[in-house]
mmCIF file of C-alpha atoms in Angstrom:
data_model
loop_
_atom_site.group_PDB
_atom_site.id
_atom_site.type_symbol
_atom_site.label_atom_id
_atom_site.label_comp_id
_atom_site.label_asym_id
_atom_site.label_seq_id
_atom_site.Cartn_x
_atom_site.Cartn_y
_atom_site.Cartn_z
ATOM 1 C CA MET Y 1 -7.284 152.621 -119.249
ATOM 2 C CA THR Y 2 -10.093 149.973 -118.672
ATOM 3 C CA GLU Y 3 -12.775 150.440 -116.196
ATOM 4 C CA TYR Y 4 -13.722 148.076 -113.607
ATOM 5 C CA LEU Y 5 -17.811 148.430 -112.381
ATOM 6 C CA ARG Y 6 -19.463 147.316 -109.346
ATOM 7 C CA SER Y 7 -23.232 147.505 -110.359
ATOM 8 C CA SER Y 8 -22.783 150.981 -112.277
ATOM 9 C CA ASP Y 9 -20.378 152.175 -110.066
ATOM 10 C CA VAL Y 10 -16.686 152.642 -111.422
ATOM 11 C CA ILE Y 11 -14.522 151.294 -108.739
ATOM 12 C CA GLY Y 12 -11.040 151.373 -110.479
ATOM 13 C CA LYS Y 13 -8.802 151.222 -113.602
ATOM 14 C CA THR Y 14 -6.382 148.804 -115.282
ATOM 15 C CA THR Y 15 -2.678 149.547 -115.191
ATOM 16 C CA SER Y 16 -1.584 146.640 -117.446
ATOM 17 C CA ALA Y 17 -2.936 143.396 -118.803
ATOM 18 C CA ALA Y 18 -1.886 140.281 -120.646
ATOM 19 C CA PHE Y 19 -2.953 136.759 -121.669
ATOM 20 C CA GLY Y 20 -1.572 134.402 -118.924
ATOM 21 C CA PHE Y 21 -0.551 131.257 -120.441
ATOM 22 C CA HIS Y 22 -0.127 129.316 -117.257
ATOM 23 C CA VAL Y 23 -3.538 130.202 -116.102
ATOM 24 C CA GLY Y 24 -5.210 129.976 -119.320
ATOM 25 C CA LYS Y 25 -7.073 133.324 -119.293
ATOM 26 C CA PRO Y 26 -6.604 137.083 -119.333
ATOM 27 C CA VAL Y 27 -4.737 138.787 -116.276
ATOM 28 C CA ALA Y 28 -4.872 142.507 -115.412
ATOM 29 C CA LEU Y 29 -3.510 144.485 -112.910
ATOM 30 C CA ALA Y 30 -5.489 147.424 -111.611
ATOM 31 C CA TYR Y 31 -6.046 149.904 -109.038
ATOM 32 C CA LEU Y 32 -9.449 149.316 -107.347
ATOM 33 C CA ASN Y 33 -11.376 151.033 -104.275
ATOM 34 C CA GLY Y 34 -13.269 149.048 -102.144
ATOM 35 C CA ALA Y 35 -12.970 145.437 -103.805
ATOM 36 C CA SER Y 36 -12.795 142.530 -101.672
ATOM 37 C CA VAL Y 37 -11.353 138.964 -102.724
ATOM 38 C CA GLY Y 38 -13.799 137.083 -104.622
ATOM 39 C CA ASP Y 39 -16.002 140.348 -105.818
ATOM 40 C CA ARG Y 40 -17.590 139.763 -109.289
ATOM 41 C CA LEU Y 41 -17.023 142.689 -111.367
ATOM 42 C CA ARG Y 42 -17.480 143.888 -114.759
ATOM 43 C CA ILE Y 43 -14.902 145.500 -116.974
ATOM 44 C CA ASP Y 44 -15.413 147.840 -119.699
ATOM 45 C CA ILE Y 45 -13.126 146.957 -122.777
ATOM 46 C CA ALA Y 46 -13.596 149.189 -125.749
ATOM 47 C CA GLY Y 47 -17.053 149.536 -125.040
ATOM 48 C CA THR Y 48 -17.959 145.810 -124.706
ATOM 49 C CA MET Y 49 -18.555 144.425 -121.124
ATOM 50 C CA PHE Y 50 -16.935 141.367 -119.808
ATOM 51 C CA PRO Y 51 -17.166 139.513 -116.307
ATOM 52 C CA ALA Y 52 -14.018 139.565 -113.636
ATOM 53 C CA THR Y 53 -13.336 138.211 -110.394
ATOM 54 C CA PHE Y 54 -11.336 139.947 -108.139
ATOM 55 C CA THR Y 55 -8.156 138.338 -106.733
ATOM 56 C CA LYS Y 56 -4.967 138.894 -104.647
ATOM 57 C CA ALA Y 57 -3.420 135.506 -105.020
ATOM 58 C CA PRO Y 58 -0.720 134.974 -107.589
ATOM 59 C CA ALA Y 59 -1.869 134.204 -111.244
ATOM 60 C CA PHE Y 60 0.844 131.749 -111.739
ATOM 61 C CA ASN Y 61 2.167 128.529 -110.404
ATOM 62 C CA PRO Y 62 4.209 129.804 -107.314
ATOM 63 C CA THR Y 63 6.371 126.580 -107.062
ATOM 64 C CA GLY Y 64 7.253 126.906 -110.684
ATOM 65 C CA THR Y 65 6.587 123.240 -111.442
ATOM 66 C CA LEU Y 66 5.010 124.012 -114.741
ATOM 67 C CA MET Y 67 8.080 125.702 -116.044
ATOM 68 C CA GLN Y 68 10.524 122.970 -115.064
ATOM 69 C CA PRO Y 69 11.822 120.269 -117.797
ATOM 70 C CA ALA Y 70 10.664 116.799 -117.461
ATOM 71 C CA GLN Y 71 12.694 114.648 -115.025
ATOM 72 C CA GLN Y 72 14.594 112.029 -117.491
#
């Protein structure tokens, strides 16, 4: 599992991740301890640190308009 860090403290681990094509960036699900919406975190992926932002909002288009065919 990938570790999430705030400063130098490990605050959680990823349970799954994939590229979110509708949001245009990677999306991960994780268990985090003490994170608040908007927190800037760092993720250790295979020894390389990447920036991340914590959110509880859905990482998709909740109305589904991006997935609907164009109206003729």
